[in-house]
Each structure stands twice: as C-alpha cells, then as structure tokens.
Coordinates of C-alpha atoms and ligand atoms in Angstrom, one line a residue:
X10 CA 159.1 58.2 102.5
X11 CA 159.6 57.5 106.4
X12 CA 156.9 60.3 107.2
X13 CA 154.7 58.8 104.8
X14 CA 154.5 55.5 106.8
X15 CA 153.7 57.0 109.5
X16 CA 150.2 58.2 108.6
X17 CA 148.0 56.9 110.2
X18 CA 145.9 54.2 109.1
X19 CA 142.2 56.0 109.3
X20 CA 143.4 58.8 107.4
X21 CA 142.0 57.8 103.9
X22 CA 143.3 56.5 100.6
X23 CA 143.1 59.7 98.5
X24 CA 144.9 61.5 101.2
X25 CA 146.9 59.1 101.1
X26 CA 147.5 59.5 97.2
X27 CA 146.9 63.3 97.7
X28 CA 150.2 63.3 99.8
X29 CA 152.4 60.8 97.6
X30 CA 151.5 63.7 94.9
X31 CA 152.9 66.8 97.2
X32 CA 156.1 65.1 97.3
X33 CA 157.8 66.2 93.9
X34 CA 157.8 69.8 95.5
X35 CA 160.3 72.6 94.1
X36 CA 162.8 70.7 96.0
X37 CA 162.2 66.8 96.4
X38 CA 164.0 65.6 99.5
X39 CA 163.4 63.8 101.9
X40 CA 161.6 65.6 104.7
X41 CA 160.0 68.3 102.7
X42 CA 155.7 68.3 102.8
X43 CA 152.9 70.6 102.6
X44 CA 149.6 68.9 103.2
X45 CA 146.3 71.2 102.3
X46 CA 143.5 69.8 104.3
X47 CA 141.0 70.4 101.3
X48 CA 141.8 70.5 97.6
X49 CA 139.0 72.7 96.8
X50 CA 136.9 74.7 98.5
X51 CA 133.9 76.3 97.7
X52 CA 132.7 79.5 99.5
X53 CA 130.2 82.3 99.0
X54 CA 130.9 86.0 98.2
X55 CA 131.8 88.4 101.2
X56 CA 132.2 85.0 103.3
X57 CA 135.2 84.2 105.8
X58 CA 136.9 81.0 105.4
X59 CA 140.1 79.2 106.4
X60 CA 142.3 77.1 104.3
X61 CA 143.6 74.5 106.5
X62 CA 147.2 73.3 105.7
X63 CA 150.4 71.5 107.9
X64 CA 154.1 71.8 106.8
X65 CA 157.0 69.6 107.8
X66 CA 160.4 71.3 107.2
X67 CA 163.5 68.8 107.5
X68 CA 164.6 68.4 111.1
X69 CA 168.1 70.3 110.4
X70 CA 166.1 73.5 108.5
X71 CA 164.5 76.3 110.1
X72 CA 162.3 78.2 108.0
X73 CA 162.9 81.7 107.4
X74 CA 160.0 82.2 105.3
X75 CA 156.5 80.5 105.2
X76 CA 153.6 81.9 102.7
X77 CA 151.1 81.5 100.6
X78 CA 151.0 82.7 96.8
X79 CA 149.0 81.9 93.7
X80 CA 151.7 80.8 91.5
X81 CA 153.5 77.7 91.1
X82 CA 157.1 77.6 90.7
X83 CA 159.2 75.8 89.0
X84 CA 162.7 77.6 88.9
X85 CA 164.4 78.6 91.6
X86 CA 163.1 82.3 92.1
X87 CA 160.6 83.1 94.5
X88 CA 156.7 83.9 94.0
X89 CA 155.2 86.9 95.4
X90 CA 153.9 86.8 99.0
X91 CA 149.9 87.5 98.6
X92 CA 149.9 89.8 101.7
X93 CA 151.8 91.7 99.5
X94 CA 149.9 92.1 96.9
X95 CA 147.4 95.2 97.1
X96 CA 144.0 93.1 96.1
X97 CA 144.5 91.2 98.9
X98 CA 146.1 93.0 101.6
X99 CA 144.2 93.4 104.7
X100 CA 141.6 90.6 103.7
X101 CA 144.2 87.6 103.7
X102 CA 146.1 86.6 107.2
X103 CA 148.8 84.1 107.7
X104 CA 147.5 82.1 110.7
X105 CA 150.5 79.3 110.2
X106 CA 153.7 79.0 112.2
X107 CA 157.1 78.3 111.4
X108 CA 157.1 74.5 111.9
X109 CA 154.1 72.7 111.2
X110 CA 150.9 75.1 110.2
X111 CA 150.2 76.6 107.5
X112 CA 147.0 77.6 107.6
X113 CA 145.4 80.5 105.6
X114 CA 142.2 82.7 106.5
X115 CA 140.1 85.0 104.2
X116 CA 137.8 87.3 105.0
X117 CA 135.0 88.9 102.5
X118 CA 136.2 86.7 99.4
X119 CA 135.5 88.4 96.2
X120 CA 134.4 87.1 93.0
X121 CA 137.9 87.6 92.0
X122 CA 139.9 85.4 94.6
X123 CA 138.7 82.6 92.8
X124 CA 141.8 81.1 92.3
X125 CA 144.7 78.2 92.8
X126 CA 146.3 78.8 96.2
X127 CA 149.7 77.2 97.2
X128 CA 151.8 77.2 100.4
X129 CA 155.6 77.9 100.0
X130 CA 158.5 77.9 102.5
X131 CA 161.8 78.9 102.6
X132 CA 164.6 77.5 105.0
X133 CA 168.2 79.0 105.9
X134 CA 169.9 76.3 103.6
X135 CA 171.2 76.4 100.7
X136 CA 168.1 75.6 98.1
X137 CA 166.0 75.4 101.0
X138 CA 162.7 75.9 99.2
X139 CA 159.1 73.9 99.1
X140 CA 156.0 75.0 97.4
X141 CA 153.2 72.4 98.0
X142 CA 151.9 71.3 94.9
X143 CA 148.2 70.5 94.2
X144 CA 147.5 73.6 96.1
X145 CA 143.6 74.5 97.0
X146 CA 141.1 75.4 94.7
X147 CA 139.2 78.0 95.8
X148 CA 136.1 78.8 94.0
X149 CA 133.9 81.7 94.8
X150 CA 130.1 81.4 94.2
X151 CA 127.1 83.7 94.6
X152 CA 123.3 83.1 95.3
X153 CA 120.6 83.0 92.7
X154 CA 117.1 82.2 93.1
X155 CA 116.0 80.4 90.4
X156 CA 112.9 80.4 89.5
X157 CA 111.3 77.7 87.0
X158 CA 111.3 79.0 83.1
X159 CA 107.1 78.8 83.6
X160 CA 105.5 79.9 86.0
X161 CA 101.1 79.7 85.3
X162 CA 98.4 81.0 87.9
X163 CA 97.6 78.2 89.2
X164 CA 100.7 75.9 89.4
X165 CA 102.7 74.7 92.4
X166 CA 106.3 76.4 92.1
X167 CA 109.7 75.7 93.8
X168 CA 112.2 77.9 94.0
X169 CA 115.6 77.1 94.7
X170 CA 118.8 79.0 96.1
X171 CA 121.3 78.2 93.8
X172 CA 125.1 78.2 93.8
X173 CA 127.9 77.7 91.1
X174 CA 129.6 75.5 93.2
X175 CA 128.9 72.9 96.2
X176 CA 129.3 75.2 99.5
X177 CA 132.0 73.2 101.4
X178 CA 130.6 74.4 104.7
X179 CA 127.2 73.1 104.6
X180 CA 124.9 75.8 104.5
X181 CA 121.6 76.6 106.7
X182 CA 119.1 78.4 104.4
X183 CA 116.7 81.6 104.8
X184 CA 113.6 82.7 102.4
X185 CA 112.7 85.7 102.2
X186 CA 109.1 87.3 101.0
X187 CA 109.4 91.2 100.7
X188 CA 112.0 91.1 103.6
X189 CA 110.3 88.7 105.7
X190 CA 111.7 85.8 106.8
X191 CA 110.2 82.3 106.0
X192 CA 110.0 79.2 107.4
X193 CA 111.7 77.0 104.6
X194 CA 115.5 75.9 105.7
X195 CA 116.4 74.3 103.0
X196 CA 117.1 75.5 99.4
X197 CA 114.1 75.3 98.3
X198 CA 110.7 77.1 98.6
X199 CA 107.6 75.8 97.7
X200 CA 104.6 78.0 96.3
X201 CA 101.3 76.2 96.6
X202 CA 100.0 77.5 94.4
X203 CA 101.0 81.3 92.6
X204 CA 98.2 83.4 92.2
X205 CA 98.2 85.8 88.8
X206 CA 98.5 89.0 90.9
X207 CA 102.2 87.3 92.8
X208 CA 103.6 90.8 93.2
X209 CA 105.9 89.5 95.9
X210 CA 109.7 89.5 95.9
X211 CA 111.7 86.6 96.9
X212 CA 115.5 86.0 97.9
X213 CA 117.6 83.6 100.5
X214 CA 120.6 84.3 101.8
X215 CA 123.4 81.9 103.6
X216 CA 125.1 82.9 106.2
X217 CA 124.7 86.6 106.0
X218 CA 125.0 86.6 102.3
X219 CA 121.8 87.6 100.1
X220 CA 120.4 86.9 96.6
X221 CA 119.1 89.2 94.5
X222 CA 115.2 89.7 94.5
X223 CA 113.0 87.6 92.1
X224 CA 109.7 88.2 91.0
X225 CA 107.8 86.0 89.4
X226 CA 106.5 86.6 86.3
X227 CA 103.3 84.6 86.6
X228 CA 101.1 83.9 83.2
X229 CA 97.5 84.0 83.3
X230 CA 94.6 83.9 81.1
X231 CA 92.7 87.0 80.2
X232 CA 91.0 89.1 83.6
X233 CA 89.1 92.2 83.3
X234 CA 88.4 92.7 79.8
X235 CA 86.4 95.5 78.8
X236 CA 85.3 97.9 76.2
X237 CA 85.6 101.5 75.3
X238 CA 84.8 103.6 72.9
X239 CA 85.8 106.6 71.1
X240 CA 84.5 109.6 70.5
X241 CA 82.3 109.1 73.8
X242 CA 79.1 110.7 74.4
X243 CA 76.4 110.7 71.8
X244 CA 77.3 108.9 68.2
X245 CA 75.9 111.0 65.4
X246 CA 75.1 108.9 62.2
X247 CA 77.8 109.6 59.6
X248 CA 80.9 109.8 62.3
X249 CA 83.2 107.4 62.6
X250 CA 83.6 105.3 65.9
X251 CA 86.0 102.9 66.9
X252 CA 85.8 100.5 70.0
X253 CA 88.5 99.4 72.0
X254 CA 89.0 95.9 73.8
X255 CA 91.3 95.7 76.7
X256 CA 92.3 93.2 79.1
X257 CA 94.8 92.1 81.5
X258 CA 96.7 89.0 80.5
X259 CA 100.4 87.6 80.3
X260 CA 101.4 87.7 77.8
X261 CA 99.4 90.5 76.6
X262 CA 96.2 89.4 74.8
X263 CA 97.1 89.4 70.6
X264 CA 93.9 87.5 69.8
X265 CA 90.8 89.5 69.9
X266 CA 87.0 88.7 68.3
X267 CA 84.3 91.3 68.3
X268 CA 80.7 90.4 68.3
X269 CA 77.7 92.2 67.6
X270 CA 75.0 90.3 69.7
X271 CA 75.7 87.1 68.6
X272 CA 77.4 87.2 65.4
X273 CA 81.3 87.7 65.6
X274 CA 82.5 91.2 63.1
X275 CA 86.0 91.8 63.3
X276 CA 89.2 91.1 64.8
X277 CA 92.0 92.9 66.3
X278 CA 92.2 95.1 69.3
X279 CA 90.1 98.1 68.1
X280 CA 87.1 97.9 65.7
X281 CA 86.4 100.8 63.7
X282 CA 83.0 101.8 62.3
X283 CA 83.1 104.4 59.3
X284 CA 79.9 106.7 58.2
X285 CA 77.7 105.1 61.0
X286 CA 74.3 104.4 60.7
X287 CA 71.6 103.7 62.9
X288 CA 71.7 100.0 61.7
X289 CA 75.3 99.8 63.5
X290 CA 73.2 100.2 67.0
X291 CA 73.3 97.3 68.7
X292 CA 75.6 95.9 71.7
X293 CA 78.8 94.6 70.8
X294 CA 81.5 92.7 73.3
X295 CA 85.1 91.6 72.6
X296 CA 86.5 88.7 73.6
X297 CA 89.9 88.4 73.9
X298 CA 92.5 85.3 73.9
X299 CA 96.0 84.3 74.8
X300 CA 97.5 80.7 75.3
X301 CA 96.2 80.3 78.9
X302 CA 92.3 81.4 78.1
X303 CA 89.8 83.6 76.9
X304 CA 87.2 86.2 78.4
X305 CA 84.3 87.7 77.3
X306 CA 83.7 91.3 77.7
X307 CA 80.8 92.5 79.3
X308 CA 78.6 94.3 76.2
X309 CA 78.9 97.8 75.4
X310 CA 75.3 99.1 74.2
X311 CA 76.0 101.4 70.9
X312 CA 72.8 103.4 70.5
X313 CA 73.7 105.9 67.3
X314 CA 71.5 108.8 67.0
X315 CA 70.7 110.5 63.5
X316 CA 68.0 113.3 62.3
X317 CA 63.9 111.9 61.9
X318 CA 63.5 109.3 59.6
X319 CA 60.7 108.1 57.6
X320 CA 58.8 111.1 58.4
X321 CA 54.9 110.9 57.3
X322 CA 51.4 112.5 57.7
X323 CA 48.4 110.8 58.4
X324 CA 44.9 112.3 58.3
X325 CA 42.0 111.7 60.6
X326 CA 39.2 111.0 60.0
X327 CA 40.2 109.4 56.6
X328 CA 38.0 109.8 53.7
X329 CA 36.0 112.8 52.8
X330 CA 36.3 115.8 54.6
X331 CA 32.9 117.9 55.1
X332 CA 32.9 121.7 56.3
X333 CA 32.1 122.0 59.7
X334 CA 33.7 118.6 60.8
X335 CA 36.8 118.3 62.7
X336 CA 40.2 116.7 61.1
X337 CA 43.2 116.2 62.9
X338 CA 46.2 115.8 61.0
X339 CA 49.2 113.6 62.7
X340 CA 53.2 114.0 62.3
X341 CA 55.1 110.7 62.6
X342 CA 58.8 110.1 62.2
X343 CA 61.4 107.6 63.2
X344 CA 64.1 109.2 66.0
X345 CA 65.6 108.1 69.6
X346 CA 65.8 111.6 70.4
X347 CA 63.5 114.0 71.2
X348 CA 61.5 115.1 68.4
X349 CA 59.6 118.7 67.9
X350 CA 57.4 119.1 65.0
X351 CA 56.0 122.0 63.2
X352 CA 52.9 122.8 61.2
X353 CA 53.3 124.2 57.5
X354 CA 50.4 125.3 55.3
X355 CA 52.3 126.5 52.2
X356 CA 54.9 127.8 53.4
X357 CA 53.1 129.5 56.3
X358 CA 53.9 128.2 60.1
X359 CA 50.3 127.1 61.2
X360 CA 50.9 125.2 64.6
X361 CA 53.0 123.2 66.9
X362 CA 53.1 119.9 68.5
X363 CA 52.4 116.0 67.2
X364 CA 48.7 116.4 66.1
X365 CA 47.2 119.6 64.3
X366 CA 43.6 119.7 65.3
X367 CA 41.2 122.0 63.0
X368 CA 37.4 122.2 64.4
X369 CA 35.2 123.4 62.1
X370 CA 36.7 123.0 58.8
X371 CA 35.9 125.3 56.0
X372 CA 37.0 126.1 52.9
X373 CA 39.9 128.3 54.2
X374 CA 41.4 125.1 55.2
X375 CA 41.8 123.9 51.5
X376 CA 45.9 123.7 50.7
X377 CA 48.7 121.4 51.1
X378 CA 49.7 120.8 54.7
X379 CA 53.2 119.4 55.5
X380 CA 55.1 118.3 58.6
X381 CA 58.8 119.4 59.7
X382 CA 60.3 116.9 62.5
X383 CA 63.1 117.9 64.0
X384 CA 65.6 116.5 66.6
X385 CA 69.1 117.7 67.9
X386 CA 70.9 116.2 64.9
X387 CA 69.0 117.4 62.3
X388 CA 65.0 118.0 60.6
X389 CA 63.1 116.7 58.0
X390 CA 59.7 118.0 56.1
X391 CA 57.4 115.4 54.9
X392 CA 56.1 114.9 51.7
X393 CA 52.9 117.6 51.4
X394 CA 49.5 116.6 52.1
X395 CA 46.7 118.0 50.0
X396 CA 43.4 118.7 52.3
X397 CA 40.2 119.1 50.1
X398 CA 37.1 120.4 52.0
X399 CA 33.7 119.8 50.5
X400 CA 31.5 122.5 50.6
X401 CA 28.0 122.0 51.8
X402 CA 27.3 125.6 51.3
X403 CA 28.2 125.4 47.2
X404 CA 25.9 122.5 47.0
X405 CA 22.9 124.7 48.6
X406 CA 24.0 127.6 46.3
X407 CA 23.8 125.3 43.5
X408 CA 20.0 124.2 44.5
X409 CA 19.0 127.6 45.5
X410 CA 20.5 130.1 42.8
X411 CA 18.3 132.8 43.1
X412 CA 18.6 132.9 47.3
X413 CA 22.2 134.6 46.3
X414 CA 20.8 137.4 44.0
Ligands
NAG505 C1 170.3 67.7 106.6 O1 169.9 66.4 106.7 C2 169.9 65.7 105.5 C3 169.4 64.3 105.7 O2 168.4 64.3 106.6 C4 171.2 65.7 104.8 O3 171.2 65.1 103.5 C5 171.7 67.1 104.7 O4 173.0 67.2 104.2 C6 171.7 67.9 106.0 N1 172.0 69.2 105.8 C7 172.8 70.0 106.6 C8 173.0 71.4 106.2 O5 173.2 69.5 107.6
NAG506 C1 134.0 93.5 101.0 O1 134.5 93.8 99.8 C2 133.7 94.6 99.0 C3 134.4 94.9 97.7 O2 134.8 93.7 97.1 C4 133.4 95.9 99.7 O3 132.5 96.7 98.9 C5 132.8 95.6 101.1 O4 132.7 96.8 101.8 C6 133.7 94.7 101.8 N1 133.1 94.4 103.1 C7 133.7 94.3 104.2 C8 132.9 93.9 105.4 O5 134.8 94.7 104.3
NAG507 C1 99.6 71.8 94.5 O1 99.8 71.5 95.9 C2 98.6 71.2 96.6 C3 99.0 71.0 98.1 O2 100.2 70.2 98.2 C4 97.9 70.1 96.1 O3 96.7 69.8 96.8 C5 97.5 70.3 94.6 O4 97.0 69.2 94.0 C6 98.8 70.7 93.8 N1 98.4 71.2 92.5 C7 99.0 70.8 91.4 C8 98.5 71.4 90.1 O5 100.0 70.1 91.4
NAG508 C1 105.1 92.4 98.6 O1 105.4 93.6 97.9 C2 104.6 93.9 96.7 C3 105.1 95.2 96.1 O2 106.4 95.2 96.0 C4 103.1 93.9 97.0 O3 102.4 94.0 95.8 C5 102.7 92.6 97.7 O4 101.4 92.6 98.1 C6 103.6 92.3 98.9 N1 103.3 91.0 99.5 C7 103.1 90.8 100.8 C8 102.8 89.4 101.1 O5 103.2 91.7 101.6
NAG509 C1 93.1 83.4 67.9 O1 91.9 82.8 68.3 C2 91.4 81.8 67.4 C3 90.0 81.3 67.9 O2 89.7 81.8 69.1 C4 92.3 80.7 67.2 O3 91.9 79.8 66.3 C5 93.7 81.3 66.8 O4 94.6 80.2 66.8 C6 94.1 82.3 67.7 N1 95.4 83.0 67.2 C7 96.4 83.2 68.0 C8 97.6 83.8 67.3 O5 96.4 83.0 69.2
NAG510 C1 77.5 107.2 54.5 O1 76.4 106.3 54.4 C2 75.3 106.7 53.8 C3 74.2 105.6 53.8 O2 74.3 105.0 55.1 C4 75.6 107.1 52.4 O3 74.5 107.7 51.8 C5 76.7 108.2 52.3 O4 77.1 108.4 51.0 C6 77.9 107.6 53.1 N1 78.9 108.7 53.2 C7 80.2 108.4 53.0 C8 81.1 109.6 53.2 O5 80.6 107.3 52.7
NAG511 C1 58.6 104.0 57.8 O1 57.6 103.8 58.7 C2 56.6 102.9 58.3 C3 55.5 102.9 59.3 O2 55.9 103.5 60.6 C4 57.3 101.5 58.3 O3 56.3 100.6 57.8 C5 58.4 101.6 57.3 O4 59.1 100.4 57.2 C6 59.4 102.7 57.7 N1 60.4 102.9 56.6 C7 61.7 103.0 56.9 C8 62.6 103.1 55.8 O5 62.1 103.0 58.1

C-alpha cells in the first residue's frame, strides 16, 4: 500500500476508493496498479475519444505486453488483444507505453463498442500478469430531437437534443431548420409559437454528429372547408345528388353538420339527396369539427331544375266574349328555365309565344284552347279551356227571319 500513500492529497476520495478497488487485480502484489482516469464515459456515435489510464508495473518487472480487452479475467490465461479483433481493428490505437500509460483512443465509436473496457499487462516474470479491474464503461449514445407528444397551432414549443447518456465532453450545440443553421447553443430550441402549416424540418448535431430530421406534426382546428357536389352542372328533379364537405384539419375532421339555411339536415361527410325535387333548392353549408375547432363552410346554392309546373290558362277579357271583340288568352307555368309555349285548338297547332291574341272574334273561334309549356327538362299541356263566342249575328237573324229568305 506504499504507492497508495503517496497520492496526493487533492486527488479526491472516490479516486481514492476507486484505486483501493483496482488493487485485487489478477495478481495482487505489491506494486501492481492500473488507474482509469474515468469509470465511464459517455460519447456520441462516429465520435473520437480517448480513454485515459496510467499503469505501475513492479520496479523489478518489465512488461512485455500492455493492452486493452473487454473481458475480465480471472484464471491465468490471457484475454484477446482488441487490435486484434476484426470489429475493431483500425478504429482502436494503443497510445500507452510500457511503464506508466495506458491510454486508449477510439475513433468513429459504433453503437456496438458500447462496452466494459479493461487494461491488462504482462511482465517477463513468472505470473507476471495485471488486468485493472473496474475498467471503463463506455457507453455510446446517439442524437434525437424530441419533440413534445402535442404540438397545437398556436403553442410555444421546445425542442430538445437528446442523448441516452450524459456526454462526458460537454457538448456545444447546433439547430438546424431545413439545413440552416440556428442561433440556439444549447439543447434546446424554442418555437414561439408553431403555425398549423410548420412544414419545416429540424435536427442538431454535436460535434459533427447529426440527428435525424423532425417534423412537427402540428394540430389545428378546421381551415378551408368547402363544399362540392356531385353530379355537377344542372340538377334535374328526380336525380340523386350528394354533396361533399371537405376541410383541412389534424386530425382529419370526423364531425360534420349540414345545414340547409338555417336548419341543420344531416351528418357525416357527404349528404346524399335521393329523387330530388325542386323543394330541395336552397343553399346548404357544412360545418365541420375536430377537437381543436370548427368552421363553417361558405354555402353552396342548389338551384334543381324540373319540367313547367302548375301550368294554367287565363283568359282576357274575362266574362262574355262577343264577336268582333278581341280576347287574349295567357299561358302561365312554374319553371327556372327557359320556357316556350305552344298554342293548341283541338289538337291543331294555332300559335306561338306567352299570349295568343285573336282580334275579331267570331264563331270560328268557338273550341277548347290549351297550352303546352315546355322547358329543357321536360313539357306540360294545361287543362283545356272552352272559348264560347256569342253571336250577335244569330240574335239579328233571330229578329229578322225573313231578311235570310
Ligand atoms: C521482485 O520484488 C518483490 C518485492 O518487491 C519480490 O517479492 C520478488 O521476489 C522480486 N522478484 C524478482 C524476480 O526478483
Ligand atoms: C464509421 O463507421 C461506419 C460504420 O460503423 C462507416 O459507415 C463510416 O464510413 C465510418 N466513418 C469513418 C470516417 O471512418
Ligand atoms: C409564447 O411566447 C411568447 C413570447 O415569449 C409570449 O408572448 C406568449 O404569451 C407565449 N404564448 C403562450 C401560449 O405561452
Ligand atoms: C422548409 O422546407 C419545407 C419543405 O420541406 C417547406 O415547406 C418550408 O417552407 C421550408 N421552411 C423554410 C423556413 O424555408
Ligand atoms: C360532433 O359535434 C357535436 C356538436 O358539434 C358534438 O356534440 C360531438 O361531441 C362531436 N362528436 C365528435 C366525435 O367529435
Ligand atoms: C320521386 O319523388 C316524386 C315526388 O317528389 C314521387 O312522385 C316519385 O314517385 C318519386 N320517385 C321515386 C323513384 O321515389
Ligand atoms: C300554381 O300557381 C298558382 C298561381 O300562380 C299558385 O297560387 C299555386 O300555389 C301554384 N300551385 C303549385 C302547386 O305550385
């Protein structure tokens, strides 16, 4: 215990305690010590580090054979060297000599180094072996951004560049948005605040080494919610029409309400009419819903077209109808389109147009006159109307029978 006195007094308790434990080596004798500088250490992937470590060999040895190896021994035969082994040759150098260090350097650590590392030497006596026990912990971490389980349009996020395990070297951060450097230098990155269309990517990196990308995946009431509807063009009473809300939302809108003017009608994305009818016209909007809001759609005007309606003749002057006066018969019906309409005495084609003027009316006109109105989508004839003309002559005849003779 002679070498142990001689530490010096600022070195610390544990290493203190740390080097009363490396004495039970392989062989315990007096002399014999492998000190590691850190008993863990903590490094990112693809990094470089060193493992700092002294030795002291008994004065009388000389050490034929100083390495490092990942297993701990506890018979007499000899671990492998770990610049032997293939996984690690050309990444691990011995940097030690071969009487006091013992230090160790990695470059680009894999995920897979993470591992107990111990120091072992070999002198030309007889049972002249020492492995240092405790060896170093090495632990290999990555970067992660993390990103907060939540994120809603609106809020003030922080990311933060995560590792598995405390870096030993104490890191200098980077942020990155879409490639481009940031001005936070510490692990976190503050967001004040994410807007619902945050397309951009994030990552850090330490020391060379980069995270993977994040997005975020922001949540956001209902935007842009509109309506469409199928079949487009002209609606045809009878057909079958169904209207379709959409809207941009996360999550994806599952709620949705339709209203005709005021009064709400359905649910569900799409609203279907069956056999339309012209009482169906009207202007109908959806408003759609998720956890973070709702929107109302601007209204969608459904104007359904259908053959005349309600098709009816009036007669003008009303009331008894004298030869020689002058009657105009008019053709009404209910249609949004266009309507034509058509003339019929009997079944004879008399005219054209709205009104069907007759000057001069005589008894030729007598009969039953009807209407036909007719529109893209269809025609209808009216009921008939029965014109009687009273004759002015008869009544003369009638006074004057023997003027005939
Ligand atoms: C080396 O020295 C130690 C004591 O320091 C002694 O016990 C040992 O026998 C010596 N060995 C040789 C080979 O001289
Ligand atoms: C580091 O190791 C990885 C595989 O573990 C390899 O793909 C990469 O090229 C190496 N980088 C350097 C600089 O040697
Ligand atoms: C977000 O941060 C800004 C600026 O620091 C602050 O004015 C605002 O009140 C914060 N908003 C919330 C919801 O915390
Ligand atoms: C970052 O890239 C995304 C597409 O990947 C783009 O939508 C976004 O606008 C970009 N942001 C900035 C700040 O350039
Ligand atoms: C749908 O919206 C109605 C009223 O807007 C609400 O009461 C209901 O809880 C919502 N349902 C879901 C699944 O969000
Ligand atoms: C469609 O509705 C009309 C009345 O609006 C009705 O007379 C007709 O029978 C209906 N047709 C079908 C196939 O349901
Ligand atoms: C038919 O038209 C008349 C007058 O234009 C109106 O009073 C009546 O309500 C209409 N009937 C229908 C079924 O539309």
């Amino acid at each position: 215990m002679k070498v142990a006195l001689l530490i010096s007094l600022r070195m610390s308790l544990t290493v203190f305690l740390l080097f009363l434990l490396l004495i039970p080596g392989v062989v315990a004798q007096d002399g014999w010590a492998v000190n590691y500088n850190s008993k863990s250490v903590c490094t990112l992937k693809g990094s470089a580090l060193s493992m700092e470590c002294t030795y002291t060999p008994p004065s009388n040895h000389s050490v034929q054979k100083a390495f490092w190896t990942k297993e701990l021994v506890t018979s007499g035969s000899e671990p492998p060297d770990l610049s032997d082994d293939p996984e690690y040759r050309g990444r691990v150098q011995y940097l030690g000599d071969e009487h006091r260090d013992c230090s160790l350097r990695f470059k680009n650590v894999t995920e897979t180094d993470q591992s107990k590392y111990y120091f072992i030497f070999i002198t030309n006596q007889p049972g002249g072996k020492y492995q240092g026990a405790g060896g170093v912990d090495l632990s290999v971490t990555d970067l992660q951004v993390e990103v907060p389980e939540r994120v809603i349009a609106g809020d003030n996020v922080t990311l933060t560049c995560k590792t598995t395990c405390s870096l030993t070297v104490r890191p200098t951060f980077t942020w990155y948005r879409n490639g481009s450097s940031l001005s936070s230098s510490t692990d976190q990155l503050h967001l004040q605040p994410v807007s619902s269309d945050n397309k951009d990517r994030y990552h850090c990196a330490v020391l060379g080494q980069n995270s993977p990308e994040v997005t975020l995946n922001v949540r956001y009431g209902p935007k842009s919610v509109s309506v469409s509807i199928s079949p487009s063009g002209e609606i045809v009473e009878g057909r079958s029409v169904t209207l379709t809300c959409s809207s941009d939302a996360n999550p994806p809108v599952q709620n949705y309400t339709w209203f005709k003017g005021a009064s709400s009608v359905g649910k569900g994305e799409t609203y279907t009419m069956n056999n339309i009818s012209s009482v169906d016209s009207g202007e109908y909007k959806c408003r759609s819903s998720n956890e973070h809001g709702q929107k109302l759609s601007e209204a969608l005007t459904l104007n359904v077209l259908y053959p005349p309606k309600n098709i009816s003749v009036s007669v003008s002057p009303s009331g008894k109808i004298v030869e020689g006066s002058s009657v105009t018969l008019t053709c009404s019906s209910d249609s949004v389109s266009p309507v034509e309409y058509h003339w019929f005495k009997g079944t004879s084609s008399v005219a054209k147009g709205e009104t069907y003027t007759m000057k001069k009316i005589s008894s030729v006109n007598r009969g039953e006159y009807k209407c036909r109105s007719s529109n893209k989508h269809g025609e209808k004839l009216s009921e008939a109307l029965t014109l009687n003309v009273l004759c002015e002559y008869i009544h003369v005849f009638v006074e004057y029978p023997s003027n005939i003779m």
